[in-house]
mmCIF file of C-alpha atoms in Angstrom:
data_model
loop_
_atom_site.group_PDB
_atom_site.id
_atom_site.type_symbol
_atom_site.label_atom_id
_atom_site.label_comp_id
_atom_site.label_asym_id
_atom_site.label_seq_id
_atom_site.Cartn_x
_atom_site.Cartn_y
_atom_site.Cartn_z
ATOM 1 C CA MET A 16 69.558 230.631 -25.638
ATOM 2 C CA ALA A 17 67.883 228.840 -22.502
ATOM 3 C CA GLN A 18 64.262 229.959 -21.919
ATOM 4 C CA ASP A 19 63.334 231.568 -18.534
ATOM 5 C CA LYS A 20 62.021 229.216 -16.152
ATOM 6 C CA VAL A 21 58.047 229.704 -15.783
ATOM 7 C CA THR A 22 56.897 230.333 -12.322
ATOM 8 C CA SER A 23 53.628 229.977 -10.370
ATOM 9 C CA LEU A 24 53.528 233.890 -10.571
ATOM 10 C CA ASP A 25 53.507 233.736 -14.425
ATOM 11 C CA VAL A 26 50.862 231.229 -14.376
ATOM 12 C CA ALA A 27 48.772 233.297 -11.993
ATOM 13 C CA LYS A 28 49.090 236.394 -14.122
ATOM 14 C CA ARG A 29 48.188 234.583 -17.429
ATOM 15 C CA ALA A 30 45.031 232.959 -15.527
ATOM 16 C CA GLY A 31 43.840 236.236 -13.961
ATOM 17 C CA VAL A 32 44.173 234.513 -10.475
ATOM 18 C CA SER A 33 46.283 234.893 -7.251
ATOM 19 C CA GLN A 34 49.482 232.914 -6.793
ATOM 20 C CA SER A 35 48.048 231.338 -3.891
ATOM 21 C CA ALA A 36 45.258 230.048 -6.113
ATOM 22 C CA VAL A 37 47.712 228.565 -8.476
ATOM 23 C CA SER A 38 49.323 226.799 -5.396
ATOM 24 C CA ARG A 39 45.934 225.194 -4.297
ATOM 25 C CA VAL A 40 45.178 223.807 -7.714
ATOM 26 C CA PHE A 41 48.736 221.850 -7.822
ATOM 27 C CA THR A 42 48.463 220.761 -4.181
ATOM 28 C CA PRO A 43 46.558 217.397 -3.843
ATOM 29 C CA GLY A 44 43.489 217.849 -1.392
ATOM 30 C CA ALA A 45 43.476 221.601 -1.492
ATOM 31 C CA SER A 46 40.518 223.544 -2.189
ATOM 32 C CA ALA A 47 39.595 225.322 -5.600
ATOM 33 C CA SER A 48 36.818 226.019 -7.691
ATOM 34 C CA PRO A 49 36.229 223.869 -10.911
ATOM 35 C CA LYS A 50 36.420 227.337 -12.747
ATOM 36 C CA THR A 51 39.698 228.171 -11.047
ATOM 37 C CA VAL A 52 41.240 224.814 -11.732
ATOM 38 C CA GLU A 53 40.309 224.933 -15.392
ATOM 39 C CA LYS A 54 41.842 228.467 -15.805
ATOM 40 C CA VAL A 55 44.951 227.595 -13.903
ATOM 41 C CA LYS A 56 45.758 224.271 -15.895
ATOM 42 C CA ALA A 57 44.905 226.043 -19.087
ATOM 43 C CA ALA A 58 47.492 228.767 -18.424
ATOM 44 C CA ALA A 59 50.152 226.229 -16.853
ATOM 45 C CA SER A 60 49.618 223.863 -20.178
ATOM 46 C CA ALA A 61 50.139 227.065 -22.533
ATOM 47 C CA LEU A 62 53.240 228.340 -20.559
ATOM 48 C CA GLY A 63 54.691 224.830 -20.171
ATOM 49 C CA TYR A 64 54.745 225.151 -16.237
ATOM 50 C CA ARG A 65 55.334 222.370 -13.898
ATOM 51 C CA PRO A 66 55.077 222.726 -10.097
ATOM 52 C CA ASN A 67 58.396 222.385 -8.258
ATOM 53 C CA MET A 68 58.035 219.623 -5.764
ATOM 54 C CA MET A 69 61.236 220.179 -3.968
ATOM 55 C CA ALA A 70 60.586 223.831 -3.289
ATOM 56 C CA ARG A 71 57.146 222.987 -2.253
ATOM 57 C CA ALA A 72 58.496 220.337 0.212
ATOM 58 C CA MET A 73 60.822 223.121 1.469
ATOM 59 C CA ILE A 74 58.110 225.377 2.219
ATOM 60 C CA THR A 75 55.183 223.233 3.541
ATOM 61 C CA GLY A 76 57.444 220.413 5.102
ATOM 62 C CA LYS A 77 55.536 217.782 2.863
ATOM 63 C CA SER A 78 57.155 216.445 -0.424
ATOM 64 C CA ARG A 79 54.310 214.015 -1.106
ATOM 65 C CA ILE A 80 56.913 211.380 -1.606
ATOM 66 C CA ILE A 81 57.107 208.075 -0.031
ATOM 67 C CA GLY A 82 60.458 206.135 -0.500
ATOM 68 C CA LEU A 83 60.333 202.289 -1.231
ATOM 69 C CA ILE A 84 63.349 200.205 -0.646
ATOM 70 C CA VAL A 85 63.180 196.831 -1.942
ATOM 71 C CA ALA A 86 65.689 193.889 -2.205
ATOM 72 C CA TYR A 87 64.272 191.102 -4.255
ATOM 73 C CA LEU A 88 63.087 192.199 -7.825
ATOM 74 C CA ASP A 89 63.857 188.851 -9.182
ATOM 75 C CA ASN A 90 60.803 187.468 -7.404
ATOM 76 C CA GLN A 91 57.712 188.423 -9.405
ATOM 77 C CA PHE A 92 55.793 189.125 -6.154
ATOM 78 C CA TYR A 93 57.723 192.407 -5.973
ATOM 79 C CA PRO A 94 57.164 194.062 -9.303
ATOM 80 C CA LEU A 95 53.408 193.413 -8.777
ATOM 81 C CA ALA A 96 53.444 194.899 -5.251
ATOM 82 C CA LEU A 97 55.462 197.716 -6.486
ATOM 83 C CA GLU A 98 53.063 198.580 -9.273
ATOM 84 C CA GLY A 99 50.117 198.237 -6.802
ATOM 85 C CA LEU A 100 51.531 200.513 -4.236
ATOM 86 C CA SER A 101 52.403 203.031 -6.827
ATOM 87 C CA ASN A 102 48.940 203.184 -8.256
ATOM 88 C CA ALA A 103 47.507 203.420 -4.638
ATOM 89 C CA LEU A 104 49.765 205.949 -3.625
ATOM 90 C CA GLN A 105 49.251 208.156 -6.740
ATOM 91 C CA ALA A 106 45.450 207.854 -6.216
ATOM 92 C CA GLN A 107 45.962 209.604 -2.943
ATOM 93 C CA GLY A 108 48.421 212.168 -4.421
ATOM 94 C CA TYR A 109 51.581 210.648 -3.363
ATOM 95 C CA HIS A 110 54.491 209.367 -5.533
ATOM 96 C CA LEU A 111 57.145 206.624 -4.820
ATOM 97 C CA LEU A 112 60.726 207.112 -5.154
ATOM 98 C CA VAL A 113 62.328 203.621 -5.406
ATOM 99 C CA PHE A 114 65.594 202.333 -4.103
ATOM 100 C CA THR A 115 66.763 198.695 -4.632
ATOM 101 C CA ALA A 116 69.132 197.232 -2.043
ATOM 102 C CA SER A 117 70.506 193.916 -0.809
ATOM 103 C CA ASN A 118 69.865 193.002 2.975
ATOM 104 C CA ALA A 119 73.380 194.346 3.938
ATOM 105 C CA GLN A 120 72.580 196.807 6.700
ATOM 106 C CA ASP A 121 75.258 199.391 5.640
ATOM 107 C CA ARG A 122 73.564 199.638 2.216
ATOM 108 C CA VAL A 123 70.085 200.076 3.744
ATOM 109 C CA THR A 124 71.374 202.732 5.977
ATOM 110 C CA GLU A 125 73.117 204.707 2.988
ATOM 111 C CA ILE A 126 69.558 204.508 1.531
ATOM 112 C CA VAL A 127 67.713 205.601 4.343
ATOM 113 C CA GLN A 128 69.939 208.552 4.700
ATOM 114 C CA ASP A 129 69.217 209.493 1.019
ATOM 115 C CA LEU A 130 65.630 209.169 1.507
ATOM 116 C CA MET A 131 65.769 211.481 4.381
ATOM 117 C CA ASP A 132 67.825 213.880 2.268
ATOM 118 C CA TYR A 133 64.678 214.023 -0.325
ATOM 119 C CA GLN A 134 62.519 214.808 2.656
ATOM 120 C CA VAL A 135 60.283 211.932 1.968
ATOM 121 C CA ASP A 136 57.111 211.754 3.990
ATOM 122 C CA GLY A 137 57.301 208.272 4.795
ATOM 123 C CA ILE A 138 59.224 204.927 4.091
ATOM 124 C CA ILE A 139 58.158 201.618 2.959
ATOM 125 C CA THR A 140 60.554 198.739 3.087
ATOM 126 C CA ALA A 141 59.973 195.481 0.970
ATOM 127 C CA SER A 142 61.712 192.401 1.900
ATOM 128 C CA VAL A 143 64.284 194.585 3.772
ATOM 129 C CA GLY A 144 65.087 194.624 7.391
ATOM 130 C CA MET A 145 65.414 197.904 9.637
ATOM 131 C CA SER A 146 68.034 198.005 12.601
ATOM 132 C CA ASN A 147 67.075 199.557 15.931
ATOM 133 C CA ASP A 148 69.391 202.477 14.998
ATOM 134 C CA LEU A 149 67.635 203.290 11.690
ATOM 135 C CA THR A 150 64.058 202.832 13.156
ATOM 136 C CA ALA A 151 65.312 205.568 16.019
ATOM 137 C CA ARG A 152 66.713 207.809 13.526
ATOM 138 C CA CYS A 153 63.601 207.683 11.276
ATOM 139 C CA ALA A 154 61.241 208.326 14.281
ATOM 140 C CA ALA A 155 63.734 211.266 15.330
ATOM 141 C CA ALA A 156 63.118 212.685 11.807
ATOM 142 C CA GLY A 157 59.487 212.302 12.004
ATOM 143 C CA ILE A 158 59.463 209.678 9.140
ATOM 144 C CA PRO A 159 57.118 206.854 9.656
ATOM 145 C CA VAL A 160 58.140 203.417 8.313
ATOM 146 C CA VAL A 161 56.053 200.538 7.250
ATOM 147 C CA MET A 162 57.626 197.110 6.373
ATOM 148 C CA PHE A 163 55.877 195.178 3.545
ATOM 149 C CA ASN A 164 55.873 191.278 3.498
ATOM 150 C CA ARG A 165 58.544 191.281 6.432
ATOM 151 C CA GLY A 166 58.087 191.608 9.979
ATOM 152 C CA GLN A 167 60.440 192.655 12.816
ATOM 153 C CA ASP A 168 60.506 192.079 16.663
ATOM 154 C CA GLU A 169 60.643 195.763 17.427
ATOM 155 C CA THR A 170 57.058 196.847 18.152
ATOM 156 C CA GLU A 171 57.549 200.420 17.093
ATOM 157 C CA ILE A 172 57.553 199.252 13.577
ATOM 158 C CA SER A 173 54.334 198.652 11.304
ATOM 159 C CA ALA A 174 54.197 195.710 9.381
ATOM 160 C CA VAL A 175 51.849 194.133 6.642
ATOM 161 C CA THR A 176 52.474 190.270 6.073
ATOM 162 C CA SER A 177 50.197 187.410 4.838
ATOM 163 C CA ALA A 178 49.391 184.961 7.573
ATOM 164 C CA ASN A 179 52.830 183.265 7.077
ATOM 165 C CA VAL A 180 52.592 180.802 9.931
ATOM 166 C CA ALA A 181 49.059 179.572 8.883
ATOM 167 C CA GLY A 182 50.290 179.420 5.341
ATOM 168 C CA GLY A 183 52.968 177.044 6.124
ATOM 169 C CA ARG A 184 50.241 174.829 8.017
ATOM 170 C CA LYS A 185 48.136 174.658 4.947
ATOM 171 C CA ALA A 186 50.927 173.365 3.083
ATOM 172 C CA ALA A 187 51.624 170.850 5.443
ATOM 173 C CA ASP A 188 48.114 169.674 6.026
ATOM 174 C CA PHE A 189 47.315 169.631 2.382
ATOM 175 C CA LEU A 190 50.286 167.284 1.661
ATOM 176 C CA MET A 191 49.668 164.887 4.546
ATOM 177 C CA ALA A 192 45.976 164.766 3.539
ATOM 178 C CA ALA A 193 46.957 163.726 -0.130
ATOM 179 C CA GLY A 194 49.157 160.624 1.577
ATOM 180 C CA HIS A 195 52.605 162.090 1.410
ATOM 181 C CA ARG A 196 54.807 160.658 3.876
ATOM 182 C CA HIS A 197 58.340 161.589 2.932
ATOM 183 C CA ILE A 198 58.057 165.310 2.943
ATOM 184 C CA GLY A 199 61.117 167.627 2.495
ATOM 185 C CA HIS A 200 61.242 171.499 2.688
ATOM 186 C CA ILE A 201 63.524 174.187 1.149
ATOM 187 C CA SER A 202 62.725 177.348 3.365
ATOM 188 C CA GLY A 203 62.976 180.893 2.442
ATOM 189 C CA TRP A 204 66.114 182.759 3.951
ATOM 190 C CA GLN A 205 65.925 182.245 7.830
ATOM 191 C CA GLY A 206 67.234 185.571 8.304
ATOM 192 C CA SER A 207 63.819 187.020 7.133
ATOM 193 C CA SER A 208 60.633 186.670 9.313
ATOM 194 C CA THR A 209 58.879 185.337 6.136
ATOM 195 C CA GLY A 210 61.213 182.454 5.918
ATOM 196 C CA ARG A 211 61.293 181.658 9.638
ATOM 197 C CA ASP A 212 57.301 181.888 10.045
ATOM 198 C CA ARG A 213 56.382 179.671 7.078
ATOM 199 C CA GLN A 214 58.977 177.035 8.116
ATOM 200 C CA ARG A 215 57.585 177.265 11.656
ATOM 201 C CA GLY A 216 54.146 176.741 10.518
ATOM 202 C CA PHE A 217 55.048 174.087 8.155
ATOM 203 C CA LEU A 218 57.161 171.969 10.613
ATOM 204 C CA GLY A 219 54.888 172.462 13.561
ATOM 205 C CA ALA A 220 51.816 170.903 11.583
ATOM 206 C CA LEU A 221 54.035 168.013 10.736
ATOM 207 C CA ALA A 222 55.179 167.476 14.334
ATOM 208 C CA ALA A 223 51.487 167.810 15.584
ATOM 209 C CA ALA A 224 50.672 164.902 13.148
ATOM 210 C CA GLY A 225 53.638 162.783 14.298
ATOM 211 C CA HIS A 226 55.572 163.553 11.206
ATOM 212 C CA VAL A 227 59.360 164.085 10.833
ATOM 213 C CA PRO A 228 60.691 165.886 7.362
ATOM 214 C CA THR A 229 63.252 164.079 5.465
ATOM 215 C CA HIS A 230 65.000 166.975 4.894
ATOM 216 C CA VAL A 231 64.879 171.024 5.859
ATOM 217 C CA ILE A 232 67.232 173.167 3.871
ATOM 218 C CA ASP A 233 67.516 176.903 3.703
ATOM 219 C CA GLY A 234 67.196 178.058 -0.024
ATOM 220 C CA MET A 235 68.194 181.491 0.826
ATOM 221 C CA TYR A 236 65.412 182.870 -1.597
ATOM 222 C CA ASP A 237 68.063 182.047 -4.241
ATOM 223 C CA ARG A 238 67.386 179.940 -7.496
ATOM 224 C CA GLN A 239 70.426 178.208 -7.664
ATOM 225 C CA ILE A 240 70.711 177.229 -4.149
ATOM 226 C CA ALA A 241 67.039 175.977 -3.923
ATOM 227 C CA GLY A 242 67.745 173.866 -7.235
ATOM 228 C CA ASP A 243 70.763 172.361 -5.478
ATOM 229 C CA ALA A 244 68.952 171.533 -2.618
ATOM 230 C CA ALA A 245 66.229 169.873 -4.536
ATOM 231 C CA LEU A 246 68.935 167.467 -6.155
ATOM 232 C CA THR A 247 70.716 166.956 -2.735
ATOM 233 C CA MET A 248 67.329 165.701 -1.279
ATOM 234 C CA MET A 249 66.864 163.408 -4.223
ATOM 235 C CA ASP A 250 70.409 161.961 -4.148
ATOM 236 C CA SER A 251 69.782 161.014 -0.376
ATOM 237 C CA ALA A 252 68.765 157.727 1.086
ATOM 238 C CA THR A 253 65.121 158.892 1.693
ATOM 239 C CA PRO A 254 64.156 161.071 -1.250
ATOM 240 C CA PRO A 255 61.081 163.187 -0.530
ATOM 241 C CA ASP A 256 57.877 162.422 -2.351
ATOM 242 C CA ALA A 257 56.707 165.936 -1.782
ATOM 243 C CA ILE A 258 58.559 169.440 -1.054
ATOM 244 C CA PHE A 259 57.108 172.499 0.241
ATOM 245 C CA VAL A 260 59.404 175.554 -1.195
ATOM 246 C CA GLY A 261 59.250 178.616 0.863
ATOM 247 C CA ASN A 262 58.226 180.912 -2.267
ATOM 248 C CA ASP A 263 57.242 180.369 -6.072
ATOM 249 C CA HIS A 264 60.682 182.020 -7.206
ATOM 250 C CA MET A 265 62.587 178.934 -5.632
ATOM 251 C CA ALA A 266 59.807 176.662 -6.287
ATOM 252 C CA PHE A 267 60.129 177.010 -10.136
ATOM 253 C CA ALA A 268 63.843 176.451 -9.842
ATOM 254 C CA VAL A 269 63.326 173.238 -7.852
ATOM 255 C CA MET A 270 60.713 171.958 -10.606
ATOM 256 C CA ASP A 271 63.358 172.669 -13.343
ATOM 257 C CA ALA A 272 66.208 170.930 -11.518
ATOM 258 C CA LEU A 273 63.948 167.764 -10.738
ATOM 259 C CA ARG A 274 62.848 167.700 -14.378
ATOM 260 C CA SER A 275 66.503 167.660 -15.705
ATOM 261 C CA ARG A 276 66.894 164.461 -13.789
ATOM 262 C CA GLY A 277 63.853 162.698 -15.304
ATOM 263 C CA ILE A 278 61.783 163.050 -11.966
ATOM 264 C CA ARG A 279 58.220 163.480 -12.773
ATOM 265 C CA ILE A 280 56.000 166.097 -11.227
ATOM 266 C CA PRO A 281 53.852 165.406 -9.239
ATOM 267 C CA ASP A 282 54.118 161.451 -10.117
ATOM 268 C CA ASP A 283 57.530 161.123 -8.324
ATOM 269 C CA THR A 284 57.603 164.262 -6.350
ATOM 270 C CA ALA A 285 54.975 166.809 -5.420
ATOM 271 C CA ILE A 286 55.717 170.587 -5.147
ATOM 272 C CA ILE A 287 54.096 173.552 -3.338
ATOM 273 C CA GLY A 288 55.155 177.050 -3.491
ATOM 274 C CA TYR A 289 54.246 180.240 -1.681
ATOM 275 C CA ASP A 290 53.253 183.396 -3.260
ATOM 276 C CA ASP A 291 51.025 182.653 -6.321
ATOM 277 C CA VAL A 292 52.805 184.777 -8.915
ATOM 278 C CA PRO A 293 51.771 184.850 -12.320
ATOM 279 C CA ALA A 294 53.922 182.318 -13.700
ATOM 280 C CA ALA A 295 52.635 179.956 -11.159
ATOM 281 C CA ALA A 296 49.572 179.331 -13.370
ATOM 282 C CA TRP A 297 51.499 178.987 -16.682
ATOM 283 C CA ALA A 298 51.248 175.383 -17.911
ATOM 284 C CA ALA A 299 54.998 175.009 -17.824
ATOM 285 C CA TYR A 300 54.634 175.043 -13.764
ATOM 286 C CA ASP A 301 51.096 174.539 -12.925
ATOM 287 C CA LEU A 302 52.111 175.019 -9.490
ATOM 288 C CA THR A 303 50.250 174.664 -6.296
ATOM 289 C CA THR A 304 50.895 177.337 -3.825
ATOM 290 C CA VAL A 305 49.784 179.440 -0.793
ATOM 291 C CA ARG A 306 48.614 182.811 -2.245
ATOM 292 C CA GLN A 307 49.782 186.049 -0.858
ATOM 293 C CA PRO A 308 46.767 188.296 -1.059
ATOM 294 C CA VAL A 309 48.945 191.259 -2.682
ATOM 295 C CA ASN A 310 46.046 193.559 -3.512
ATOM 296 C CA GLN A 311 44.975 193.585 0.271
ATOM 297 C CA MET A 312 48.488 193.779 1.329
ATOM 298 C CA VAL A 313 49.050 196.733 -0.653
ATOM 299 C CA GLN A 314 45.907 198.538 0.476
ATOM 300 C CA ALA A 315 46.632 197.800 4.244
ATOM 301 C CA THR A 316 50.228 199.186 3.653
ATOM 302 C CA THR A 317 48.906 202.304 1.686
ATOM 303 C CA GLU A 318 46.404 202.942 4.583
ATOM 304 C CA LEU A 319 48.943 202.486 7.352
ATOM 305 C CA ILE A 320 51.769 204.701 6.038
ATOM 306 C CA LEU A 321 49.206 207.598 5.266
ATOM 307 C CA ALA A 322 47.501 207.207 8.636
ATOM 308 C CA GLN A 323 51.048 207.641 10.192
ATOM 309 C CA ILE A 324 51.932 210.455 8.063
ATOM 310 C CA THR A 325 48.700 212.201 9.035
ATOM 311 C CA ASP A 326 49.070 211.251 12.698
ATOM 312 C CA PRO A 327 52.654 210.997 13.806
ATOM 313 C CA ASP A 328 51.319 209.582 17.098
ATOM 314 C CA ALA A 329 49.397 207.019 15.754
ATOM 315 C CA PRO A 330 50.583 203.538 17.057
ATOM 316 C CA ALA A 331 52.607 200.976 15.143
ATOM 317 C CA ARG A 332 50.232 198.218 13.921
ATOM 318 C CA ARG A 333 51.114 194.654 12.556
ATOM 319 C CA ILE A 334 48.670 193.301 10.168
ATOM 320 C CA GLU A 335 48.529 189.732 8.843
ATOM 321 C CA ILE A 336 46.402 188.718 5.881
ATOM 322 C CA ASP A 337 45.155 185.195 5.184
ATOM 323 C CA GLY A 338 45.519 183.891 1.954
ATOM 324 C CA PRO A 339 44.160 180.452 0.439
ATOM 325 C CA LEU A 340 46.177 177.638 -0.994
ATOM 326 C CA ILE A 341 45.713 177.373 -4.873
ATOM 327 C CA THR A 342 45.565 173.623 -6.267
ATOM 328 C CA ARG A 343 47.161 172.969 -9.308
ATOM 329 C CA GLY A 344 48.818 170.109 -11.104
ATOM 330 C CA SER A 345 52.258 170.120 -9.126
ATOM 331 C CA ALA A 346 50.531 168.793 -5.873
ATOM 332 C CA PRO A 347 46.989 167.300 -6.807
ATOM 333 C CA GLN A 348 44.284 166.772 -3.932
ATOM 334 C CA ASN A 349 43.747 163.036 -4.858
ATOM 335 C CA GLN A 350 45.286 160.663 -2.161
ATOM 336 C CA ARG A 351 48.371 158.733 -2.854
ATOM 337 C CA THR A 352 49.876 155.860 -1.112
ATOM 338 C CA LYS A 353 53.290 156.093 0.002
ATOM 339 C CA THR A 354 55.524 153.590 1.818
#
């Protein structure tokens, strides 16, 4: 036979406290004496009691849940960010409800509606765009939104990114200083602000120095497309002696594709990526890359979403965090003579 569900009233009776005291013990940030906490938790453990978060959300209007929509878990950067966000929010008494989605706007719309149904206190989008209509719907529902590693033209949406334009410039300046003259670029998806901004910084730095890239191809943040793009470049009349790739996920595919042709890295072609995911330091890749400061980005995102939950009238903010270029074997610092 099914056991009757244990309620907060049962816990209160066993602990010898009021039902409101039980509620305070299980409400993050609420005040309760150490003695009361000890008695209530002991009683809850003995009875097998767990607070009903959804019921509390209906009563208080706060679920202590933040929705996360992420589109690109193949890229090692996003599992790292997801873990960081989960840990940071749990430390503040919140939990993540994670949905995966492509950038197809109809799918994102469905997920946002699901998150509203769950009465989440806020939404974080990672590598996902938000339409004007979705932004307005979230605002009308009093649900703040923070974009992680993606920006948007609408000023009413908060966003946290690395300094993508500056990062692109760093890649270009490094390759030119190392003596490379035939430089190609496999960009991130140009439908994303990150892909556009990194490309803008990279091409702008080349142009300022009087350099014209040998090739510019949209890699679509896709391994196969990026690898094929690299081989297309190498089969051209002017193969590049260096390639800046819009993220590490694609850069690994580019290196694998070039090596399959017997092209030596960096002797024949140097490679620079963007993100500095853990695999970039593996001996198999030893990838020079622009580091995204994921821990600082996670901290800024957490602070932003919690500030907007606390104060719905808080203005939207856009935060860019600079990251260094990490030099490894795929693109060494030594000068090279190119003709």
